[in-house]
PDB file of C-alpha atoms in Angstrom:
ATOM      1  CA  MET A   1     -20.145 -52.791  21.289  1.00 50.00           C
ATOM      2  CA  ALA A   2     -22.091 -49.634  22.224  1.00 50.00           C
ATOM      3  CA  THR A   3     -19.303 -48.617  24.584  1.00 50.00           C
ATOM      4  CA  SER A   4     -16.692 -49.050  21.844  1.00 49.00           C
ATOM      5  CA  PHE A   5     -18.802 -47.019  19.427  1.00 46.00           C
ATOM      6  CA  SER A   6     -19.253 -44.229  21.975  1.00 50.00           C
ATOM      7  CA  LEU A   7     -15.531 -44.133  22.668  1.00 48.00           C
ATOM      8  CA  ALA A   8     -14.709 -44.003  18.968  1.00 47.00           C
ATOM      9  CA  PHE A   9     -17.261 -41.241  18.489  1.00 47.00           C
ATOM     10  CA  LEU A  10     -15.742 -39.190  21.310  1.00 46.00           C
ATOM     11  CA  VAL A  11     -12.249 -39.618  19.884  1.00 45.00           C
ATOM     12  CA  VAL A  12     -13.386 -38.457  16.437  1.00 46.00           C
ATOM     13  CA  ALA A  13     -15.279 -35.519  17.949  1.00 46.00           C
ATOM     14  CA  TYR A  14     -12.200 -34.538  19.963  1.00 46.00           C
ATOM     15  CA  LEU A  15      -9.983 -34.660  16.883  1.00 46.00           C
ATOM     16  CA  VAL A  16     -12.449 -32.506  14.945  1.00 43.00           C
ATOM     17  CA  VAL A  17     -12.489 -29.906  17.720  1.00 41.00           C
ATOM     18  CA  VAL A  18      -8.686 -29.903  17.932  1.00 41.00           C
ATOM     19  CA  SER A  19      -8.492 -29.570  14.162  1.00 41.00           C
ATOM     20  CA  ILE A  20     -10.913 -26.632  14.137  1.00 38.00           C
ATOM     21  CA  GLU A  21      -9.131 -24.900  16.999  1.00 38.00           C
ATOM     22  CA  SER A  22      -5.782 -25.446  15.305  1.00 39.00           C
ATOM     23  CA  SER A  23      -6.917 -24.055  11.966  1.00 40.00           C
ATOM     24  CA  ASN A  24      -8.672 -21.088  13.597  1.00 47.00           C
ATOM     25  CA  ALA A  25      -5.869 -20.197  16.012  1.00 64.00           C
ATOM     26  CA  GLN A  26      -5.729 -16.499  16.839  1.00 90.00           C
ATOM     27  CA  LEU A  27      -2.748 -14.220  16.392  1.00 97.00           C
ATOM     28  CA  THR A  28      -1.115 -13.104  19.638  1.00 97.00           C
ATOM     29  CA  THR A  29       1.531 -10.545  20.559  1.00 97.00           C
ATOM     30  CA  ASN A  30       3.615 -13.073  22.528  1.00 97.00           C
ATOM     31  CA  PHE A  31       3.543 -15.926  20.023  1.00 98.00           C
ATOM     32  CA  TYR A  32       7.355 -16.304  19.861  1.00 98.00           C
ATOM     33  CA  SER A  33       8.199 -15.198  23.406  1.00 97.00           C
ATOM     34  CA  THR A  34       9.498 -18.660  24.279  1.00 97.00           C
ATOM     35  CA  SER A  35      10.359 -20.179  20.903  1.00 98.00           C
ATOM     36  CA  CYS A  36      12.310 -17.157  19.595  1.00 98.00           C
ATOM     37  CA  PRO A  37      12.883 -14.632  22.407  1.00 97.00           C
ATOM     38  CA  ASN A  38      15.334 -12.492  20.421  1.00 97.00           C
ATOM     39  CA  LEU A  39      13.082 -12.190  17.375  1.00 98.00           C
ATOM     40  CA  PHE A  40      12.231  -8.492  17.677  1.00 98.00           C
ATOM     41  CA  SER A  41      15.792  -7.297  18.257  1.00 98.00           C
ATOM     42  CA  THR A  42      17.019  -9.470  15.386  1.00 98.00           C
ATOM     43  CA  VAL A  43      14.501  -8.050  12.912  1.00 98.00           C
ATOM     44  CA  LYS A  44      14.995  -4.459  14.009  1.00 98.00           C
ATOM     45  CA  SER A  45      18.769  -4.667  13.751  1.00 98.00           C
ATOM     46  CA  VAL A  46      18.607  -5.679  10.087  1.00 98.00           C
ATOM     47  CA  MET A  47      15.896  -3.098   9.306  1.00 98.00           C
ATOM     48  CA  GLN A  48      17.923  -0.363  10.991  1.00 98.00           C
ATOM     49  CA  SER A  49      20.949  -1.212   8.865  1.00 98.00           C
ATOM     50  CA  ALA A  50      18.862  -1.298   5.676  1.00 98.00           C
ATOM     51  CA  ILE A  51      17.286   2.098   6.388  1.00 98.00           C
ATOM     52  CA  ASN A  52      20.641   3.581   7.384  1.00 98.00           C
ATOM     53  CA  LYS A  53      21.883   2.509   3.963  1.00 98.00           C
ATOM     54  CA  GLU A  54      18.777   3.802   2.140  1.00 97.00           C
ATOM     55  CA  ALA A  55      16.035   5.666   3.994  1.00 95.00           C
ATOM     56  CA  ARG A  56      13.512   4.867   1.270  1.00 96.00           C
ATOM     57  CA  MET A  57      13.684   1.185   2.207  1.00 98.00           C
ATOM     58  CA  GLY A  58      11.394   1.761   5.186  1.00 98.00           C
ATOM     59  CA  ALA A  59       8.556   2.836   2.916  1.00 98.00           C
ATOM     60  CA  SER A  60       9.294  -0.037   0.534  1.00 98.00           C
ATOM     61  CA  ILE A  61       8.958  -2.694   3.244  1.00 98.00           C
ATOM     62  CA  LEU A  62       5.778  -1.089   4.596  1.00 98.00           C
ATOM     63  CA  ARG A  63       4.301  -1.143   1.094  1.00 98.00           C
ATOM     64  CA  MET A  64       5.322  -4.769   0.648  1.00 98.00           C
ATOM     65  CA  PHE A  65       3.340  -5.756   3.744  1.00 98.00           C
ATOM     66  CA  PHE A  66       0.298  -3.927   2.365  1.00 98.00           C
ATOM     67  CA  HIS A  67       0.646  -5.711  -0.994  1.00 98.00           C
ATOM     68  CA  ASP A  68       0.934  -9.046   0.782  1.00 98.00           C
ATOM     69  CA  CYS A  69      -2.126  -8.613   3.001  1.00 98.00           C
ATOM     70  CA  PHE A  70      -4.429  -7.362   0.234  1.00 98.00           C
ATOM     71  CA  VAL A  71      -3.822 -10.482  -1.859  1.00 97.00           C
ATOM     72  CA  ASN A  72      -5.407 -13.524  -0.178  1.00 95.00           C
ATOM     73  CA  GLY A  73      -4.382 -12.318   3.273  1.00 97.00           C
ATOM     74  CA  CYS A  74      -1.135 -11.716   5.171  1.00 98.00           C
ATOM     75  CA  ASP A  75       0.493 -15.012   4.204  1.00 98.00           C
ATOM     76  CA  GLY A  76       3.888 -14.117   2.733  1.00 98.00           C
ATOM     77  CA  SER A  77       2.745 -15.071  -0.772  1.00 98.00           C
ATOM     78  CA  VAL A  78       4.148 -11.840  -2.228  1.00 98.00           C
ATOM     79  CA  LEU A  79       7.661 -13.039  -1.345  1.00 98.00           C
ATOM     80  CA  LEU A  80       7.553 -16.126  -3.580  1.00 98.00           C
ATOM     81  CA  ASP A  81       9.651 -16.100  -6.760  1.00 97.00           C
ATOM     82  CA  ASP A  82       8.337 -17.287 -10.096  1.00 95.00           C
ATOM     83  CA  THR A  83       9.675 -20.620 -11.315  1.00 91.00           C
ATOM     84  CA  SER A  84       9.156 -22.660 -14.475  1.00 91.00           C
ATOM     85  CA  THR A  85       6.157 -24.319 -12.813  1.00 91.00           C
ATOM     86  CA  PHE A  86       4.958 -21.588 -10.448  1.00 91.00           C
ATOM     87  CA  THR A  87       3.647 -18.075 -11.046  1.00 95.00           C
ATOM     88  CA  GLY A  88       3.887 -15.740  -8.082  1.00 95.00           C
ATOM     89  CA  GLU A  89       2.784 -12.157  -7.483  1.00 97.00           C
ATOM     90  CA  LYS A  90       6.014 -10.260  -8.058  1.00 97.00           C
ATOM     91  CA  ASN A  91       5.314  -9.689 -11.746  1.00 96.00           C
ATOM     92  CA  ALA A  92       1.705  -8.593 -11.304  1.00 97.00           C
ATOM     93  CA  ILE A  93       1.054  -5.113 -12.718  1.00 95.00           C
ATOM     94  CA  PRO A  94       1.072  -3.305  -9.326  1.00 96.00           C
ATOM     95  CA  ASN A  95       4.321  -5.058  -8.307  1.00 96.00           C
ATOM     96  CA  LYS A  96       6.484  -5.453 -11.406  1.00 94.00           C
ATOM     97  CA  ASP A  97       9.470  -3.063 -11.447  1.00 90.00           C
ATOM     98  CA  SER A  98       7.913  -1.402  -8.407  1.00 93.00           C
ATOM     99  CA  LEU A  99       7.784  -3.574  -5.291  1.00 97.00           C
ATOM    100  CA  ARG A 100      11.225  -3.685  -3.716  1.00 97.00           C
ATOM    101  CA  GLY A 101      13.140  -4.726  -0.621  1.00 98.00           C
ATOM    102  CA  PHE A 102      12.955  -8.494  -1.058  1.00 98.00           C
ATOM    103  CA  GLU A 103      16.672  -8.786  -0.358  1.00 98.00           C
ATOM    104  CA  VAL A 104      16.142  -7.099   3.019  1.00 98.00           C
ATOM    105  CA  ILE A 105      13.522  -9.697   3.968  1.00 98.00           C
ATOM    106  CA  ASP A 106      16.018 -12.368   2.875  1.00 98.00           C
ATOM    107  CA  GLN A 107      18.643 -10.859   5.202  1.00 98.00           C
ATOM    108  CA  ILE A 108      16.195 -10.777   8.097  1.00 98.00           C
ATOM    109  CA  LYS A 109      15.127 -14.369   7.442  1.00 98.00           C
ATOM    110  CA  THR A 110      18.765 -15.508   7.442  1.00 98.00           C
ATOM    111  CA  ALA A 111      19.405 -13.772  10.760  1.00 98.00           C
ATOM    112  CA  VAL A 112      16.210 -15.142  12.309  1.00 98.00           C
ATOM    113  CA  GLU A 113      16.935 -18.671  11.104  1.00 98.00           C
ATOM    114  CA  LYS A 114      20.338 -18.469  12.760  1.00 97.00           C
ATOM    115  CA  ALA A 115      18.692 -17.420  16.048  1.00 96.00           C
ATOM    116  CA  CYS A 116      15.789 -19.904  15.964  1.00 97.00           C
ATOM    117  CA  PRO A 117      15.702 -22.207  12.923  1.00 98.00           C
ATOM    118  CA  GLY A 118      12.380 -23.308  11.490  1.00 97.00           C
ATOM    119  CA  VAL A 119      10.270 -21.308  13.923  1.00 98.00           C
ATOM    120  CA  VAL A 120       9.287 -17.902  12.496  1.00 98.00           C
ATOM    121  CA  SER A 121       7.245 -17.495   9.310  1.00 98.00           C
ATOM    122  CA  CYS A 122       8.169 -15.115   6.526  1.00 98.00           C
ATOM    123  CA  ALA A 123       4.683 -13.599   6.848  1.00 98.00           C
ATOM    124  CA  ASP A 124       5.406 -12.659  10.470  1.00 98.00           C
ATOM    125  CA  ILE A 125       8.862 -11.364   9.613  1.00 98.00           C
ATOM    126  CA  LEU A 126       7.294  -9.017   7.062  1.00 98.00           C
ATOM    127  CA  ALA A 127       4.715  -7.816   9.600  1.00 98.00           C
ATOM    128  CA  ILE A 128       7.400  -7.029  12.172  1.00 98.00           C
ATOM    129  CA  ALA A 129       9.676  -5.382   9.599  1.00 98.00           C
ATOM    130  CA  ALA A 130       6.806  -3.125   8.482  1.00 98.00           C
ATOM    131  CA  ARG A 131       6.239  -1.975  12.075  1.00 98.00           C
ATOM    132  CA  ASP A 132       9.969  -1.392  12.592  1.00 98.00           C
ATOM    133  CA  SER A 133      10.161   0.633   9.374  1.00 98.00           C
ATOM    134  CA  VAL A 134       7.588   3.066  10.747  1.00 98.00           C
ATOM    135  CA  VAL A 135       9.261   3.283  14.153  1.00 98.00           C
ATOM    136  CA  ILE A 136      12.760   3.832  12.743  1.00 98.00           C
ATOM    137  CA  LEU A 137      11.449   6.697  10.612  1.00 98.00           C
ATOM    138  CA  LYS A 138      10.047   8.382  13.763  1.00 98.00           C
ATOM    139  CA  GLY A 139       6.535   7.001  13.572  1.00 98.00           C
ATOM    140  CA  PRO A 140       4.353   5.285  16.194  1.00 98.00           C
ATOM    141  CA  THR A 141       4.929   1.794  17.527  1.00 98.00           C
ATOM    142  CA  TRP A 142       2.517  -1.033  18.318  1.00 98.00           C
ATOM    143  CA  ASN A 143       2.529  -4.638  19.481  1.00 98.00           C
ATOM    144  CA  VAL A 144       2.453  -6.770  16.338  1.00 98.00           C
ATOM    145  CA  LYS A 145       0.109  -9.741  16.488  1.00 98.00           C
ATOM    146  CA  LEU A 146       1.923 -12.890  15.371  1.00 98.00           C
ATOM    147  CA  GLY A 147       1.357 -16.537  14.604  1.00 98.00           C
ATOM    148  CA  ARG A 148       0.923 -16.388  10.833  1.00 98.00           C
ATOM    149  CA  ARG A 149       2.148 -19.218   8.663  1.00 98.00           C
ATOM    150  CA  ASP A 150       3.369 -19.025   5.083  1.00 98.00           C
ATOM    151  CA  ALA A 151       1.322 -19.748   1.991  1.00 98.00           C
ATOM    152  CA  THR A 152       2.318 -22.480  -0.423  1.00 97.00           C
ATOM    153  CA  THR A 153       0.453 -20.718  -3.244  1.00 96.00           C
ATOM    154  CA  ALA A 154       0.233 -17.242  -4.724  1.00 96.00           C
ATOM    155  CA  SER A 155      -2.108 -15.452  -7.118  1.00 95.00           C
ATOM    156  CA  GLN A 156      -0.932 -13.043  -9.773  1.00 96.00           C
ATOM    157  CA  SER A 157      -4.535 -12.468 -10.875  1.00 96.00           C
ATOM    158  CA  ALA A 158      -5.581 -11.540  -7.320  1.00 96.00           C
ATOM    159  CA  ALA A 159      -2.648  -9.121  -7.125  1.00 97.00           C
ATOM    160  CA  ASN A 160      -3.823  -7.503 -10.355  1.00 97.00           C
ATOM    161  CA  ASN A 161      -7.412  -7.276  -9.138  1.00 96.00           C
ATOM    162  CA  ASN A 162      -7.123  -6.541  -5.404  1.00 96.00           C
ATOM    163  CA  LEU A 163      -4.509  -3.773  -5.317  1.00 97.00           C
ATOM    164  CA  ALA A 164      -6.095  -0.422  -6.141  1.00 95.00           C
ATOM    165  CA  PRO A 165      -4.208   1.474  -8.873  1.00 96.00           C
ATOM    166  CA  PRO A 166      -3.069   5.098  -8.392  1.00 97.00           C
ATOM    167  CA  THR A 167      -5.838   6.161 -10.782  1.00 97.00           C
ATOM    168  CA  SER A 168      -8.556   5.006  -8.349  1.00 98.00           C
ATOM    169  CA  SER A 169     -11.494   7.222  -7.475  1.00 97.00           C
ATOM    170  CA  LEU A 170     -12.583   7.750  -3.875  1.00 98.00           C
ATOM    171  CA  SER A 171     -15.486   5.332  -4.263  1.00 98.00           C
ATOM    172  CA  ASP A 172     -13.109   2.752  -5.755  1.00 97.00           C
ATOM    173  CA  LEU A 173     -10.780   3.109  -2.777  1.00 98.00           C
ATOM    174  CA  ILE A 174     -13.582   2.802  -0.221  1.00 98.00           C
ATOM    175  CA  THR A 175     -14.916  -0.312  -1.941  1.00 98.00           C
ATOM    176  CA  ASN A 176     -11.450  -1.817  -2.295  1.00 98.00           C
ATOM    177  CA  TYR A 177     -10.774  -1.535   1.432  1.00 98.00           C
ATOM    178  CA  LYS A 178     -14.288  -2.630   2.366  1.00 98.00           C
ATOM    179  CA  ASN A 179     -13.718  -5.809   0.373  1.00 97.00           C
ATOM    180  CA  GLN A 180     -10.823  -6.545   2.719  1.00 97.00           C
ATOM    181  CA  GLY A 181     -12.912  -5.888   5.816  1.00 97.00           C
ATOM    182  CA  LEU A 182     -11.367  -2.465   6.396  1.00 98.00           C
ATOM    183  CA  SER A 183     -13.259   0.754   7.095  1.00 98.00           C
ATOM    184  CA  THR A 184     -13.032   4.115   5.372  1.00 98.00           C
ATOM    185  CA  THR A 185     -11.140   5.405   8.419  1.00 98.00           C
ATOM    186  CA  ASP A 186      -8.671   2.539   7.995  1.00 98.00           C
ATOM    187  CA  MET A 187      -8.273   3.501   4.349  1.00 98.00           C
ATOM    188  CA  VAL A 188      -7.566   7.190   5.010  1.00 98.00           C
ATOM    189  CA  ALA A 189      -5.196   6.363   7.875  1.00 98.00           C
ATOM    190  CA  LEU A 190      -3.290   3.723   5.903  1.00 98.00           C
ATOM    191  CA  SER A 191      -2.972   6.151   2.985  1.00 98.00           C
ATOM    192  CA  GLY A 192      -0.977   8.297   5.390  1.00 98.00           C
ATOM    193  CA  ALA A 193       1.879   5.845   4.878  1.00 98.00           C
ATOM    194  CA  HIS A 194       2.560   8.053   1.864  1.00 98.00           C
ATOM    195  CA  THR A 195       4.123  10.508   4.271  1.00 98.00           C
ATOM    196  CA  ILE A 196       7.272   8.479   3.524  1.00 98.00           C
ATOM    197  CA  GLY A 197       8.662   7.062   0.309  1.00 97.00           C
ATOM    198  CA  GLN A 198       8.673   7.896  -3.383  1.00 97.00           C
ATOM    199  CA  ALA A 199       6.637   7.103  -6.475  1.00 97.00           C
ATOM    200  CA  ARG A 200       7.557   6.544 -10.111  1.00 96.00           C
ATOM    201  CA  CYS A 201       6.643   9.003 -12.841  1.00 97.00           C
ATOM    202  CA  ILE A 202       4.495   6.381 -14.559  1.00 96.00           C
ATOM    203  CA  THR A 203       2.131   6.466 -11.556  1.00 97.00           C
ATOM    204  CA  PHE A 204       1.618  10.251 -11.459  1.00 98.00           C
ATOM    205  CA  ARG A 205       2.284  11.465 -15.037  1.00 97.00           C
ATOM    206  CA  THR A 206      -1.387  12.010 -15.870  1.00 97.00           C
ATOM    207  CA  ARG A 207      -2.081  13.817 -12.610  1.00 98.00           C
ATOM    208  CA  VAL A 208       0.729  16.365 -12.783  1.00 98.00           C
ATOM    209  CA  ASN A 209       0.249  17.067 -16.479  1.00 98.00           C
ATOM    210  CA  ASN A 210      -3.520  16.912 -16.979  1.00 97.00           C
ATOM    211  CA  GLU A 211      -5.455  17.399 -13.749  1.00 97.00           C
ATOM    212  CA  SER A 212      -6.817  20.743 -12.587  1.00 96.00           C
ATOM    213  CA  ASN A 213      -7.181  20.119  -8.841  1.00 97.00           C
ATOM    214  CA  ILE A 214      -3.440  20.473  -8.303  1.00 98.00           C
ATOM    215  CA  ASP A 215      -1.219  23.302  -7.094  1.00 98.00           C
ATOM    216  CA  THR A 216       0.295  24.938 -10.194  1.00 98.00           C
ATOM    217  CA  SER A 217       3.786  25.334  -8.798  1.00 98.00           C
ATOM    218  CA  PHE A 218       3.782  21.780  -7.491  1.00 98.00           C
ATOM    219  CA  ALA A 219       2.662  20.449 -10.881  1.00 98.00           C
ATOM    220  CA  THR A 220       5.327  22.441 -12.728  1.00 98.00           C
ATOM    221  CA  THR A 221       8.063  21.078 -10.485  1.00 97.00           C
ATOM    222  CA  ARG A 222       6.963  17.515 -11.037  1.00 97.00           C
ATOM    223  CA  GLN A 223       6.620  18.033 -14.803  1.00 97.00           C
ATOM    224  CA  SER A 224      10.333  18.825 -15.008  1.00 96.00           C
ATOM    225  CA  THR A 225      11.186  15.154 -14.460  1.00 96.00           C
ATOM    226  CA  CYS A 226       7.853  13.656 -15.509  1.00 97.00           C
ATOM    227  CA  PRO A 227       6.726  15.318 -18.766  1.00 96.00           C
ATOM    228  CA  SER A 228       3.480  14.480 -20.508  1.00 94.00           C
ATOM    229  CA  VAL A 229       5.215  12.606 -23.326  1.00 92.00           C
ATOM    230  CA  VAL A 230       5.358   8.933 -22.398  1.00 90.00           C
ATOM    231  CA  SER A 231       8.939   7.711 -22.400  1.00 86.00           C
ATOM    232  CA  ASN A 232      10.725   4.699 -20.991  1.00 87.00           C
ATOM    233  CA  THR A 233      13.529   7.017 -19.937  1.00 90.00           C
ATOM    234  CA  THR A 234      11.247   9.000 -17.617  1.00 94.00           C
ATOM    235  CA  ASN A 235       8.794   6.298 -16.500  1.00 94.00           C
ATOM    236  CA  ASN A 236      10.951   5.361 -13.519  1.00 94.00           C
ATOM    237  CA  ASN A 237      11.946   8.880 -12.462  1.00 96.00           C
ATOM    238  CA  LEU A 238      11.143   9.230  -8.783  1.00 97.00           C
ATOM    239  CA  ALA A 239       9.398  11.954  -6.804  1.00 98.00           C
ATOM    240  CA  PRO A 240       8.671  12.097  -3.074  1.00 98.00           C
ATOM    241  CA  LEU A 241       5.116  11.319  -2.008  1.00 98.00           C
ATOM    242  CA  ASP A 242       5.576  13.950   0.704  1.00 97.00           C
ATOM    243  CA  VAL A 243       7.679  16.740  -0.756  1.00 94.00           C
ATOM    244  CA  GLN A 244       8.661  18.191   2.645  1.00 94.00           C
ATOM    245  CA  THR A 245       9.826  15.208   4.693  1.00 96.00           C
ATOM    246  CA  PRO A 246       9.848  12.015   2.604  1.00 96.00           C
ATOM    247  CA  ASN A 247      12.085  10.168   5.074  1.00 97.00           C
ATOM    248  CA  THR A 248      10.351  11.198   8.302  1.00 98.00           C
ATOM    249  CA  TRP A 249       7.014  10.005   9.624  1.00 98.00           C
ATOM    250  CA  ASP A 250       4.647  12.948  10.209  1.00 98.00           C
ATOM    251  CA  ASN A 251       1.271  14.271   9.059  1.00 98.00           C
ATOM    252  CA  ASN A 252       2.524  16.467   6.209  1.00 98.00           C
ATOM    253  CA  TYR A 253       0.875  14.119   3.733  1.00 98.00           C
ATOM    254  CA  TYR A 254      -2.546  15.373   4.819  1.00 98.00           C
ATOM    255  CA  LYS A 255      -1.458  19.012   4.834  1.00 98.00           C
ATOM    256  CA  ASN A 256      -0.311  18.499   1.252  1.00 98.00           C
ATOM    257  CA  LEU A 257      -3.715  17.141   0.243  1.00 98.00           C
ATOM    258  CA  ILE A 258      -5.439  20.236   1.611  1.00 98.00           C
ATOM    259  CA  ASN A 259      -3.022  22.352  -0.439  1.00 98.00           C
ATOM    260  CA  GLN A 260      -3.709  20.233  -3.549  1.00 98.00           C
ATOM    261  CA  LYS A 261      -0.212  18.762  -3.509  1.00 98.00           C
ATOM    262  CA  GLY A 262      -1.124  15.092  -3.467  1.00 98.00           C
ATOM    263  CA  LEU A 263       1.257  13.348  -5.865  1.00 98.00           C
ATOM    264  CA  LEU A 264      -1.017  10.506  -6.929  1.00 98.00           C
ATOM    265  CA  HIS A 265      -4.550  10.892  -8.248  1.00 98.00           C
ATOM    266  CA  SER A 266      -5.692   8.418  -5.585  1.00 98.00           C
ATOM    267  CA  ASP A 267      -4.031  10.529  -2.879  1.00 98.00           C
ATOM    268  CA  GLN A 268      -5.812  13.726  -3.846  1.00 98.00           C
ATOM    269  CA  GLN A 269      -9.117  11.867  -4.037  1.00 98.00           C
ATOM    270  CA  LEU A 270      -9.117  11.778  -0.237  1.00 98.00           C
ATOM    271  CA  PHE A 271      -9.563  15.556  -0.254  1.00 98.00           C
ATOM    272  CA  SER A 272     -11.715  16.266  -3.256  1.00 96.00           C
ATOM    273  CA  GLY A 273     -15.027  17.322  -1.772  1.00 95.00           C
ATOM    274  CA  GLY A 274     -16.055  13.830  -0.757  1.00 96.00           C
ATOM    275  CA  SER A 275     -16.841  11.978   2.453  1.00 97.00           C
ATOM    276  CA  THR A 276     -13.208  11.786   3.603  1.00 98.00           C
ATOM    277  CA  ASN A 277     -12.506  15.531   3.586  1.00 98.00           C
ATOM    278  CA  ALA A 278     -13.240  15.925   7.304  1.00 98.00           C
ATOM    279  CA  LEU A 279     -10.915  13.085   8.272  1.00 98.00           C
ATOM    280  CA  VAL A 280      -8.083  14.526   6.177  1.00 98.00           C
ATOM    281  CA  GLN A 281      -8.574  17.873   7.898  1.00 98.00           C
ATOM    282  CA  THR A 282      -8.489  16.173  11.310  1.00 98.00           C
ATOM    283  CA  TYR A 283      -5.254  14.333  10.550  1.00 98.00           C
ATOM    284  CA  SER A 284      -3.668  17.481   9.113  1.00 98.00           C
ATOM    285  CA  THR A 285      -4.015  19.246  12.465  1.00 98.00           C
ATOM    286  CA  ASN A 286      -3.953  16.309  14.883  1.00 98.00           C
ATOM    287  CA  PRO A 287      -0.942  14.024  14.312  1.00 98.00           C
ATOM    288  CA  THR A 288      -1.743  12.067  17.473  1.00 98.00           C
ATOM    289  CA  GLN A 289      -5.132  11.071  16.089  1.00 98.00           C
ATOM    290  CA  PHE A 290      -3.525  10.102  12.786  1.00 98.00           C
ATOM    291  CA  ASN A 291      -0.966   7.900  14.527  1.00 98.00           C
ATOM    292  CA  THR A 292      -3.632   6.273  16.709  1.00 98.00           C
ATOM    293  CA  ASP A 293      -5.864   5.483  13.728  1.00 98.00           C
ATOM    294  CA  PHE A 294      -2.901   4.328  11.654  1.00 98.00           C
ATOM    295  CA  VAL A 295      -1.819   1.848  14.332  1.00 98.00           C
ATOM    296  CA  ASN A 296      -5.359   0.483  14.628  1.00 98.00           C
ATOM    297  CA  ALA A 297      -5.579   0.190  10.839  1.00 98.00           C
ATOM    298  CA  MET A 298      -2.254  -1.665  10.636  1.00 98.00           C
ATOM    299  CA  ILE A 299      -3.441  -4.146  13.253  1.00 98.00           C
ATOM    300  CA  ASN A 300      -6.716  -4.579  11.363  1.00 98.00           C
ATOM    301  CA  MET A 301      -4.876  -5.084   8.084  1.00 98.00           C
ATOM    302  CA  GLY A 302      -2.524  -7.598   9.692  1.00 98.00           C
ATOM    303  CA  ASN A 303      -5.578  -9.653  10.643  1.00 97.00           C
ATOM    304  CA  ILE A 304      -6.701 -10.171   7.042  1.00 98.00           C
ATOM    305  CA  LYS A 305      -7.099 -13.937   6.510  1.00 97.00           C
ATOM    306  CA  PRO A 306      -3.852 -15.139   8.121  1.00 98.00           C
ATOM    307  CA  LEU A 307      -2.891 -18.790   7.858  1.00 97.00           C
ATOM    308  CA  THR A 308      -2.593 -20.194  11.375  1.00 96.00           C
ATOM    309  CA  GLY A 309      -2.457 -23.468  13.250  1.00 95.00           C
ATOM    310  CA  THR A 310      -1.637 -26.300  10.865  1.00 95.00           C
ATOM    311  CA  ASN A 311      -2.388 -24.348   7.686  1.00 97.00           C
ATOM    312  CA  GLY A 312       0.480 -23.325   5.414  1.00 97.00           C
ATOM    313  CA  GLN A 313       4.073 -23.858   6.465  1.00 98.00           C
ATOM    314  CA  ILE A 314       7.118 -22.138   7.949  1.00 98.00           C
ATOM    315  CA  ARG A 315       9.275 -21.496   4.898  1.00 98.00           C
ATOM    316  CA  LYS A 316      13.015 -22.028   5.217  1.00 97.00           C
ATOM    317  CA  ASN A 317      13.561 -19.584   2.358  1.00 98.00           C
ATOM    318  CA  CYS A 318      11.020 -16.811   1.882  1.00 98.00           C
ATOM    319  CA  ARG A 319      11.351 -17.006  -1.899  1.00 98.00           C
ATOM    320  CA  THR A 320      10.477 -20.685  -2.251  1.00 97.00           C
ATOM    321  CA  ILE A 321       8.099 -23.282  -0.868  1.00 96.00           C
ATOM    322  CA  ASN A 322       9.718 -25.957   1.281  1.00 95.00           C
TER     323      ASN A 322
END
């Protein structure tokens, strides 16, 4: 009887350990090396085509990864569509009429499913596509850690609360990133993603029309398509986040901040006499340091609360739960 009890106890203990190890599995760079050996070339091919068609798409996919990771972790929840019984994150205030590129992720998922069905998560596809977007636009590369699984839930309220608005102060930004386990250096480096892409007038109207810490000529140029009078016809007018090279990865974003040409209020906050001034100055003159810190920050961000092991699922369609 004692022997039987001991054996049963050992079996239960073993299962508990296996369960813990499975749920706490770590991300690795070679996660799909055997199960989907052509994964990276498949993703990059679709991303290359999308960016060839519209260069802005690279910035859009990078931003989508950021918006996914900052809301309950990098779990692909941002990709889920609303249904009559399910509310996702796409219509949260920071995402509605703003987050874009979902059709590109759909195209990648279709191609990956054809190569290795039921193997690669949408969360991992988004992580790889974000890296490829940077590389294709002449930015640095890195080995993406993989092994994420897809969420079966989403949180519109978390999207509204966890994604810092463009009106954020420096202290707000630092706290926002700290809440995700990211450092101030991570925050300044990740903000450098604004060296590519565009923003809507509704996000920078107040800055270019009302703020004083802005280059006069720069403000006047932006006011021509984003006047102070609020109008639905101008809300979606676009302007480059980096006026010089919006489709090329470089460190001009930081040079612009020093010259008071940050498009968003939150951008210019990084060089406004606060604790991040020195880092902005470093990145403005040392693109290698910027790229190194950006890569480290992307890896850190990709590690935010991923679902691994037996948690979550591998979605067949990134827009819906299996």
